[in-house]
CSV table of C-alpha atoms in Angstrom, one decimal:
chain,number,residue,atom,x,y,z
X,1377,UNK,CA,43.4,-31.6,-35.0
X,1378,UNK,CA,41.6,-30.7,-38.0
X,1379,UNK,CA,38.9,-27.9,-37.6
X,1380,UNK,CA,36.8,-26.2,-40.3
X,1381,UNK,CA,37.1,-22.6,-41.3
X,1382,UNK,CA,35.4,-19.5,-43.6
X,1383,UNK,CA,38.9,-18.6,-45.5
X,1384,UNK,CA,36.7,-16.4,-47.9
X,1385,UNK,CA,33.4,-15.8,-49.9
X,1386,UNK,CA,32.0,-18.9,-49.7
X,1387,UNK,CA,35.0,-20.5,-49.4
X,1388,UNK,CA,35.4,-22.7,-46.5
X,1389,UNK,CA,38.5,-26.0,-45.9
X,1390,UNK,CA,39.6,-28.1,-43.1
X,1391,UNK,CA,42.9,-26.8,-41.2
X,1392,UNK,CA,45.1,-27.8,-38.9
X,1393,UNK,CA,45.5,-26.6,-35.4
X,1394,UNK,CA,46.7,-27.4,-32.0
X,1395,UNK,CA,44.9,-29.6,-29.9
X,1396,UNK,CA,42.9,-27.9,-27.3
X,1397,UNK,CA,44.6,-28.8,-23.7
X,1398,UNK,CA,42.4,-29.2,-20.3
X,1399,UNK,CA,43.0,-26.5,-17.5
X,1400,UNK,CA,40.8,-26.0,-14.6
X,1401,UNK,CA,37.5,-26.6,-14.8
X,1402,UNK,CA,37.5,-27.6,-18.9
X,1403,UNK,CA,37.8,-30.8,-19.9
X,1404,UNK,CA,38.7,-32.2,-23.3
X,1405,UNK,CA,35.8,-33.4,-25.8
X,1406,UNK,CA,36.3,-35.7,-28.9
X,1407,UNK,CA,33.7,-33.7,-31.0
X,1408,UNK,CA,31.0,-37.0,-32.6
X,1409,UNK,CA,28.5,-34.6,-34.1
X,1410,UNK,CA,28.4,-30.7,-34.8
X,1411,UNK,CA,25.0,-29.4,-35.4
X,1412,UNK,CA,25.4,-26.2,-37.8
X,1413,UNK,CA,23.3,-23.2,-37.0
X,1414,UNK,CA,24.0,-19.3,-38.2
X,1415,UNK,CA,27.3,-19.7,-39.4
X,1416,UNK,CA,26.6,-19.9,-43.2
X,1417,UNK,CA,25.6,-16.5,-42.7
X,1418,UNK,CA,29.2,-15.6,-42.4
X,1419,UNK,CA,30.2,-18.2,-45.1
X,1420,UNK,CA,28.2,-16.1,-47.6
X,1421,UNK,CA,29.5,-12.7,-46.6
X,1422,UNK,CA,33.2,-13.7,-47.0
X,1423,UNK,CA,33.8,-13.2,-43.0
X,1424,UNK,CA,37.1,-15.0,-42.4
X,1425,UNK,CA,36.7,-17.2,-39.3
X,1426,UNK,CA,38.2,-20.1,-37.8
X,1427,UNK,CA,36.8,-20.1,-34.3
X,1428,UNK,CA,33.1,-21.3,-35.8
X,1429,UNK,CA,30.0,-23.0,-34.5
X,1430,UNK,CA,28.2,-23.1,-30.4
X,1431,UNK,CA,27.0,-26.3,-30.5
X,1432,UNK,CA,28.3,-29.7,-30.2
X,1433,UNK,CA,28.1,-33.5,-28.4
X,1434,UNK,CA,30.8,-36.0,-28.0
X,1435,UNK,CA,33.2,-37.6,-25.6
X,1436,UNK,CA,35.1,-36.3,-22.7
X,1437,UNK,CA,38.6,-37.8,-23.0
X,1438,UNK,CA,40.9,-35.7,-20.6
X,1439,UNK,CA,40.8,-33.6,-17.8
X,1440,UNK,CA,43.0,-31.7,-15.7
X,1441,UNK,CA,41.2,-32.3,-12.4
X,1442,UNK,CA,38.5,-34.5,-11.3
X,1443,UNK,CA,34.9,-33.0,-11.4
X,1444,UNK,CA,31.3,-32.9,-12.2
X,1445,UNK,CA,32.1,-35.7,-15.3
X,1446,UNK,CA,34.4,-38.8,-15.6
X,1447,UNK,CA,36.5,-40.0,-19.0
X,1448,UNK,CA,34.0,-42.2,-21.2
X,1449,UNK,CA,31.1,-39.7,-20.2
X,1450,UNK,CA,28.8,-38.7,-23.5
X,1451,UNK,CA,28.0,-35.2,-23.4
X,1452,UNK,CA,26.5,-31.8,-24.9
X,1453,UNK,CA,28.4,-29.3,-24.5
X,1454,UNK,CA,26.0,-26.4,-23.6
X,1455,UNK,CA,26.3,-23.1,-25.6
X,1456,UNK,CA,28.4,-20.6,-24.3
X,1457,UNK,CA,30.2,-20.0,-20.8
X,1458,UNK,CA,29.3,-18.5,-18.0
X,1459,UNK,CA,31.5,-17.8,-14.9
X,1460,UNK,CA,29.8,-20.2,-12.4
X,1461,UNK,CA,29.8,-18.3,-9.2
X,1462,UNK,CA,27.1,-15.2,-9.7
X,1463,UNK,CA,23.3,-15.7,-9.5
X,1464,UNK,CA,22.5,-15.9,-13.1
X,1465,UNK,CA,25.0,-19.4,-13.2
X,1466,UNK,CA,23.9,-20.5,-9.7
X,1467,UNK,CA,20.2,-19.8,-11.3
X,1468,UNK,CA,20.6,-22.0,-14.4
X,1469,UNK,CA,21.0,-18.9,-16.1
X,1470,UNK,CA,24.4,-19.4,-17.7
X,1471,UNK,CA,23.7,-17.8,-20.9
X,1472,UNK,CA,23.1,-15.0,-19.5
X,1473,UNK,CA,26.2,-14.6,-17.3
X,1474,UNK,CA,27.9,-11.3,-17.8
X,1475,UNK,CA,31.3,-12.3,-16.6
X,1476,UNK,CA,32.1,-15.5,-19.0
X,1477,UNK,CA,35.6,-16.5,-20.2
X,1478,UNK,CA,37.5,-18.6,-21.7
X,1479,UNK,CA,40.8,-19.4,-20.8
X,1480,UNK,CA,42.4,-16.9,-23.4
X,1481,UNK,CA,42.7,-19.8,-26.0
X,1482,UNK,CA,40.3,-20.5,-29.6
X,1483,UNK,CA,37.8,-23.5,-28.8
X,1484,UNK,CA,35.9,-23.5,-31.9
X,1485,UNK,CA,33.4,-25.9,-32.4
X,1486,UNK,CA,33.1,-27.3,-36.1
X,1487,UNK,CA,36.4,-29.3,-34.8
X,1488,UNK,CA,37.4,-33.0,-33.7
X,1489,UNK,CA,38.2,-31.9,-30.2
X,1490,UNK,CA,37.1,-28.7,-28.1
X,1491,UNK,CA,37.2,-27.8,-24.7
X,1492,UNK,CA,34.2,-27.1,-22.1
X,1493,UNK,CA,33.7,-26.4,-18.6
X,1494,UNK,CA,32.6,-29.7,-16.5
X,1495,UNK,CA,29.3,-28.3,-15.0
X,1496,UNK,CA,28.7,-27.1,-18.7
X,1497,UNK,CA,28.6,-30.6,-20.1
X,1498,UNK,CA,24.9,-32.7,-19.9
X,1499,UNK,CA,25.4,-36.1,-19.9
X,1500,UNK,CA,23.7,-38.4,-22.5
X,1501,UNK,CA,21.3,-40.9,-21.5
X,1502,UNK,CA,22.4,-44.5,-22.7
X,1503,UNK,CA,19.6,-44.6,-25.3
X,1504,UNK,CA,19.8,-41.6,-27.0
X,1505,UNK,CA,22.3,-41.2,-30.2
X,1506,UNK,CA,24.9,-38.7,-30.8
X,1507,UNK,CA,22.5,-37.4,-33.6
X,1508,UNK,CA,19.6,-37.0,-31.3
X,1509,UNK,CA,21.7,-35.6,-28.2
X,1510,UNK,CA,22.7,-32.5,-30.8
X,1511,UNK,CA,19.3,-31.7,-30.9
X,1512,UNK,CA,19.5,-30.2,-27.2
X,1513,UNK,CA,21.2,-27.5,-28.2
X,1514,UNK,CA,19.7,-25.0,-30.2
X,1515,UNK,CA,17.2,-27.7,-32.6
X,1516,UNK,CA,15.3,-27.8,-29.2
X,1517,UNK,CA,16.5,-25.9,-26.7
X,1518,UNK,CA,15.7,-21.5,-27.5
X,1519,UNK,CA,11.8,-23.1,-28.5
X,1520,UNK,CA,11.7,-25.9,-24.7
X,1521,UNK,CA,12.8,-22.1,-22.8
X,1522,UNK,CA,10.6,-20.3,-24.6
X,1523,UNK,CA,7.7,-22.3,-23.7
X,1524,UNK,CA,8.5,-22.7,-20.5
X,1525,UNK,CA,8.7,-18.8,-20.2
X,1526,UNK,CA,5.1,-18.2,-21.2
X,1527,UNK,CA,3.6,-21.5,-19.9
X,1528,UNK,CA,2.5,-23.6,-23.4
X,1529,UNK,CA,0.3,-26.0,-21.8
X,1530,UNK,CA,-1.8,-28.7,-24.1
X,1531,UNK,CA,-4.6,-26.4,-24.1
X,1532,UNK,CA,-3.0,-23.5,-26.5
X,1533,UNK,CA,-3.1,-23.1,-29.5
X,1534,UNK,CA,0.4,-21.9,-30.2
X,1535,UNK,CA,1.5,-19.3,-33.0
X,1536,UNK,CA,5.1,-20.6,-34.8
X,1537,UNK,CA,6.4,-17.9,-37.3
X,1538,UNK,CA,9.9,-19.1,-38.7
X,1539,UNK,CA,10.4,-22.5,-39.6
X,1540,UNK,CA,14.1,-22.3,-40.0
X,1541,UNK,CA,15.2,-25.6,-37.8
X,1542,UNK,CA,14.7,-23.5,-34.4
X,1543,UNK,CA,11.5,-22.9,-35.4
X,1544,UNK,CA,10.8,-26.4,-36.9
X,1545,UNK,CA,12.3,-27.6,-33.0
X,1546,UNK,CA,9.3,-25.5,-31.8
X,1547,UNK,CA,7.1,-27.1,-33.5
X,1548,UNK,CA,8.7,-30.8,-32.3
X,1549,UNK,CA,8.4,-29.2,-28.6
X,1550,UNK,CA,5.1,-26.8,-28.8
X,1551,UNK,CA,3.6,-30.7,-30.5
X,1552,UNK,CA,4.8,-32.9,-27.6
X,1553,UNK,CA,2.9,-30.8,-24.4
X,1554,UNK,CA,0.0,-31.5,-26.9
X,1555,UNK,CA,-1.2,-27.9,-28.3
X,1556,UNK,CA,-2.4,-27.1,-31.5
X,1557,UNK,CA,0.1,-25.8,-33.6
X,1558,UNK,CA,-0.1,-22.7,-36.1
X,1559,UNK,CA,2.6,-21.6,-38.6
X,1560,UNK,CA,3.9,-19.0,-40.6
X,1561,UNK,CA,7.0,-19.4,-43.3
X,1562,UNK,CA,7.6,-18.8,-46.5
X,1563,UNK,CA,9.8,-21.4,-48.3
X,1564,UNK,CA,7.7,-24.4,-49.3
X,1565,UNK,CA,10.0,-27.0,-48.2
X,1566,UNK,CA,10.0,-25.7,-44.3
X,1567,UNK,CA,6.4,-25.3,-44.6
X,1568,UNK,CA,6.0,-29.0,-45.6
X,1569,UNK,CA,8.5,-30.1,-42.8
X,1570,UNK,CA,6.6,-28.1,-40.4
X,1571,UNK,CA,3.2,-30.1,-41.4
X,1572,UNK,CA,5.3,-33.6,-41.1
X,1573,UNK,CA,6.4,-32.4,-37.7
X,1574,UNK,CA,2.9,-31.6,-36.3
X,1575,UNK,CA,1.6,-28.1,-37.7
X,1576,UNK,CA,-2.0,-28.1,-38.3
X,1577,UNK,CA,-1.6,-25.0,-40.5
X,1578,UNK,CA,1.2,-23.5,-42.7
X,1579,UNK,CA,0.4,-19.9,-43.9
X,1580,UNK,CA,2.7,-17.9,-46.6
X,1581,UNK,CA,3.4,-14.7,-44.8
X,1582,UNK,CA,2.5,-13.1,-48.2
X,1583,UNK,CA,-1.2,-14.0,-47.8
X,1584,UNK,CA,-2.8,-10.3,-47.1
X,1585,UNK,CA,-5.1,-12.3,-45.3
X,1586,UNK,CA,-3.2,-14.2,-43.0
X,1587,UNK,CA,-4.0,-12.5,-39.9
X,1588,UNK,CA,-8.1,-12.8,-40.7
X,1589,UNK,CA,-7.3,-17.0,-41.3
X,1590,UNK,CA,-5.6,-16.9,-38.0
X,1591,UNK,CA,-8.9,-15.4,-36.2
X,1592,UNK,CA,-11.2,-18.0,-38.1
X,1593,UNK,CA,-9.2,-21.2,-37.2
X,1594,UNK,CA,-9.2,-19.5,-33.1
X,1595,UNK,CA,-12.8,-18.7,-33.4
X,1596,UNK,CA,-12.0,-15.0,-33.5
X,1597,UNK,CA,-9.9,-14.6,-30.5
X,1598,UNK,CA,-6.5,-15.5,-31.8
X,1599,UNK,CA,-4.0,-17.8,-30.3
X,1600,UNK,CA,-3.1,-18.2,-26.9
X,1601,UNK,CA,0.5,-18.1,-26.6
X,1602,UNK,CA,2.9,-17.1,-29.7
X,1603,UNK,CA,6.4,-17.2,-30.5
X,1604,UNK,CA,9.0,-15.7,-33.0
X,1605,UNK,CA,11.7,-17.9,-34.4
X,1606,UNK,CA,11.9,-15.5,-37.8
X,1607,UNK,CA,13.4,-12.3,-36.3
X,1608,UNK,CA,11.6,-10.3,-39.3
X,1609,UNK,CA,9.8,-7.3,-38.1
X,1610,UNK,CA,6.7,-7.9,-40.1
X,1611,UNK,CA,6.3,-12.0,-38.5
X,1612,UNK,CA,6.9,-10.2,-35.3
X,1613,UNK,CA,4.1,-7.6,-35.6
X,1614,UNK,CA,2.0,-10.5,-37.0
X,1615,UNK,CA,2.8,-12.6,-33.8
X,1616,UNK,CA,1.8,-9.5,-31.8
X,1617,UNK,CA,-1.3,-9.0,-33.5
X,1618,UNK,CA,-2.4,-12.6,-33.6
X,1619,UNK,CA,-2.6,-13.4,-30.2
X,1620,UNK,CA,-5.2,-12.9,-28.1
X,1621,UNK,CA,-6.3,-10.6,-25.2
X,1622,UNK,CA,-4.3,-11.9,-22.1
X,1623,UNK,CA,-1.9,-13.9,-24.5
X,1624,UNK,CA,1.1,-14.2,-24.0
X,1625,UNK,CA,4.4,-14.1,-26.0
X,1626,UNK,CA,8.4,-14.8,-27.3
X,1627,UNK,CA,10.7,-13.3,-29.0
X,1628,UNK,CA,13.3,-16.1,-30.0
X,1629,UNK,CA,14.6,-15.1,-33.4
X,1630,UNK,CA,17.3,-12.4,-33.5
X,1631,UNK,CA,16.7,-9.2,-35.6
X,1632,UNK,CA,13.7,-7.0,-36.6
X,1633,UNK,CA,12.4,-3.6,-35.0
X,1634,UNK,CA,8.8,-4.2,-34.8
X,1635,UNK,CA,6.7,-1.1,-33.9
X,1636,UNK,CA,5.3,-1.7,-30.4
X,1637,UNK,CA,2.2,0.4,-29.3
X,1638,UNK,CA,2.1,0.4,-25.1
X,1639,UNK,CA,-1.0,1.2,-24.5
X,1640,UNK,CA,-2.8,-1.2,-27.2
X,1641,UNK,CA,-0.7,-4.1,-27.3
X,1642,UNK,CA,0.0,-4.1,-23.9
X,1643,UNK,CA,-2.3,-2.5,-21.3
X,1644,UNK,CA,-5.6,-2.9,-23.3
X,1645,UNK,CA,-4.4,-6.1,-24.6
X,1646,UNK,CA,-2.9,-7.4,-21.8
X,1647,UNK,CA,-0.2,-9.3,-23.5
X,1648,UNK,CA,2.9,-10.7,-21.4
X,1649,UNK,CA,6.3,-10.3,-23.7
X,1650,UNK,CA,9.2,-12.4,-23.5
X,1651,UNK,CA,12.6,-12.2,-25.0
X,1652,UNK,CA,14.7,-16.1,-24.5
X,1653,UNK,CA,17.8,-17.5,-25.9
X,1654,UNK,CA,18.2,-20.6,-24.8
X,1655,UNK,CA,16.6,-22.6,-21.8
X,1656,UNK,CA,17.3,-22.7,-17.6
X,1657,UNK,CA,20.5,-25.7,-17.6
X,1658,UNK,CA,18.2,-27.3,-15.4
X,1659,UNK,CA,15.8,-28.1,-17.2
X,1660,UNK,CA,18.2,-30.4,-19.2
X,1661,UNK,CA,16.2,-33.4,-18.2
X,1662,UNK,CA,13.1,-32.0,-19.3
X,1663,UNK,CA,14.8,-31.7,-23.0
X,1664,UNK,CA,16.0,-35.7,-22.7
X,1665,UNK,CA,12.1,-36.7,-22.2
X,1666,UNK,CA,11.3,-34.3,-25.0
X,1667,UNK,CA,14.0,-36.4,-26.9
X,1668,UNK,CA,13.6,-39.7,-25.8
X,1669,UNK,CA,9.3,-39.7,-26.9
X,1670,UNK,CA,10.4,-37.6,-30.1
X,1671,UNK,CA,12.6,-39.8,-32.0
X,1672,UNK,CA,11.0,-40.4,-35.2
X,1673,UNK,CA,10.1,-36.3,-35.4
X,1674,UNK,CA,13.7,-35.8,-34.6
X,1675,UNK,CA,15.2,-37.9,-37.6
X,1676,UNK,CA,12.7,-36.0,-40.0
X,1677,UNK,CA,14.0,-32.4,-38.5
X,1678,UNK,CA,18.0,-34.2,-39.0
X,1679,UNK,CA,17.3,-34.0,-43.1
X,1680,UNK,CA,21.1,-34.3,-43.6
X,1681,UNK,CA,24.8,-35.1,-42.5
X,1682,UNK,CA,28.0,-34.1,-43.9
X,1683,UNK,CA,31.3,-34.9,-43.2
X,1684,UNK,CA,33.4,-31.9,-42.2
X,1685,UNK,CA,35.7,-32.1,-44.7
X,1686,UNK,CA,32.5,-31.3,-47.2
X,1687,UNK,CA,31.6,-28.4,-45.0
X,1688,UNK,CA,31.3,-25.7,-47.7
X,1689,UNK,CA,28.7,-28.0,-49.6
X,1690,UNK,CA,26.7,-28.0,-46.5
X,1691,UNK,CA,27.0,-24.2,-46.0
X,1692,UNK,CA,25.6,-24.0,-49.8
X,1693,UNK,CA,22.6,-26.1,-48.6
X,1694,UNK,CA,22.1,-24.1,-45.8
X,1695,UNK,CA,22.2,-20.3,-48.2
X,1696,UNK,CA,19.2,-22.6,-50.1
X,1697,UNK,CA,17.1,-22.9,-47.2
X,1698,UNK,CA,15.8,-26.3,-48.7
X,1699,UNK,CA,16.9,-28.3,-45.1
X,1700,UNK,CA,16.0,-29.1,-41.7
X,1701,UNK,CA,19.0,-29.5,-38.8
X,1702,UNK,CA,22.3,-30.7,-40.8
X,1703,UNK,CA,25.0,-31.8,-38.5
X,1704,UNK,CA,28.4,-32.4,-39.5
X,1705,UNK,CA,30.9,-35.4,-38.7
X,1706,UNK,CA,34.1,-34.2,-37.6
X,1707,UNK,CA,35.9,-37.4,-38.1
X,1708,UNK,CA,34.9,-37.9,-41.7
């Protein structure tokens, strides 16, 4: 099979390996879409890597023993492992398993076949495309966890900062429970997305006074809930500062050391701080709702497909920042 791997400084090809075989509890997927995330990152700093990409949707085509999915079943194929017997996996809480494995073998996913556990593959409602079912990954799911953490109801008014295409997801999800949605990035063309996809307000986080535009459009209080898709330090602080007494908030975007005060951001203030990655496996068919009433937001947050063999032109538009969600076609 043909996968797609960082051979330099951004330098990136197609290359041939082995197809992936079913043992166990894996099954075999013919990879239809790969949604890119962080990878560029290592595209740009020259990391040699041909095991690339967590997130993918597709076909399950072999097995090695019968099990929670059949051949012909669509799927996602949820992020990561887990080893399916502790608490965290009997919880939902896969992604946070501490004992995950794979069977000693590379499973990348920017690749026309990969391999995942059975009860780590969703199955695909009948009406929902390949394009949209990638979206339940991380386009959607970090920002439907995150809100389910800290409770977004349709009464909030909800505090986005990062509108890379987690944070433009938030946006899609924080939008469809029916709050009012505030936002903070920098590069024009995610801060115009973000508007399309249901922000009421897009502030530069260069505006000295952001935080004082905030408080006007809260009538002084701040927001109710908030959440971080940036990983900056100075958007978390902002998040922190913006939200009101009793507020509560999330920490989705990796990175940053923002100074924390104890005693005024959290016992006089009474804020509630969560970290989340990705969201409880069962609350899969939440996302698919989320999904199925979304799909005109959802091909405005897909700005672009590439084929896999033009991966490192997609990685270039990914360093520029000017795209939402860009998912690749293994096959083409």
């Amino acid at each position: 099979m043909k996968i797609a791997a960082i051979i330099g400084e951004r330098e990136a090809e197609l290359v041939e390996m082995p197809d992936p075989v079913p043992v166990g509890e894996f099954v075999l997927i013919k990879i239809h879409r790969v949604p890119m995330c962080t990878e560029y990152k290592g595209y740009l700093k020259g990391n040699k890597n041909d095991n690339l990409g967590h997130e993918a949707v597709g076909e399950v085509v072999d097995m090695a023993q019968p099990g929670n999915v059949a051949i012909g079943d669509r799927v996602v194929l949820q992020c990561g492992s887990g080893c399916g017997q502790c608490a965290l996996c009997y919880s939902g809480e896969h992604i946070h398993c501490l004992n995950w494995s794979w069977p000693g073998i590379q499973n990348p996913r920017f690749a026309q076949y990969a391999l995942q556990k059975d009860w780590l593959c969703s199955k695909i409602p009948d009406d929902i495309s390949y394009d949209h079912a990638g979206l339940a990954l991380c386009g959607l799911g970090p920002s439907l966890g995150a809100m389910n953490q800290i409770g977004v109801e349709a009464t909030d008014i909800v505090l986005i900062t990062g509108l890379g295409p987690v944070g433009l997801g938030g946006v899609i999800n924080a939008s469809h429970r029916g709050a009012r949605v505030i936002a903070v990035e920098s590069l024009p063309y995610r801060a115009n997305l973000g508007k399309e996809l249901g922000a009421e307000e897009v502030f530069d986080p260069s505006d000295l006074d952001i935080l004082k535009k905030i408080k006007e459009l809260t009538g002084g209080e701040g927001v109710d809930k908030a959440l971080d898709f940036s990983g900056a330090a100075q958007a978390q602080r902002l998040m922190l500062d913006a939200t009101k007494r009793r507020g509560e908030v999330a920490f989705v975007g990796e990175g940053g050391e923002v100074p924390l005060v104890v005693s005024s951001d959290m016992i006089r203030k009474g804020l509630v701080l969560r970290g989340n990655w990705h969201y409880n496996i069962s609350d899969f068919p939440q996302l698919v709702r989320v999904i199925q009433t979304s799909k005109g937001k959802l091909d405005r947050l897909i700005t672009h497909h590439f084929p896999m063999s033009e991966v490192r032109d997609a990685f270039e538009l990914q360093s520029t920042g000017e795209c939402g969600k860009v998912l690749l076609d293994p096959w083409a």
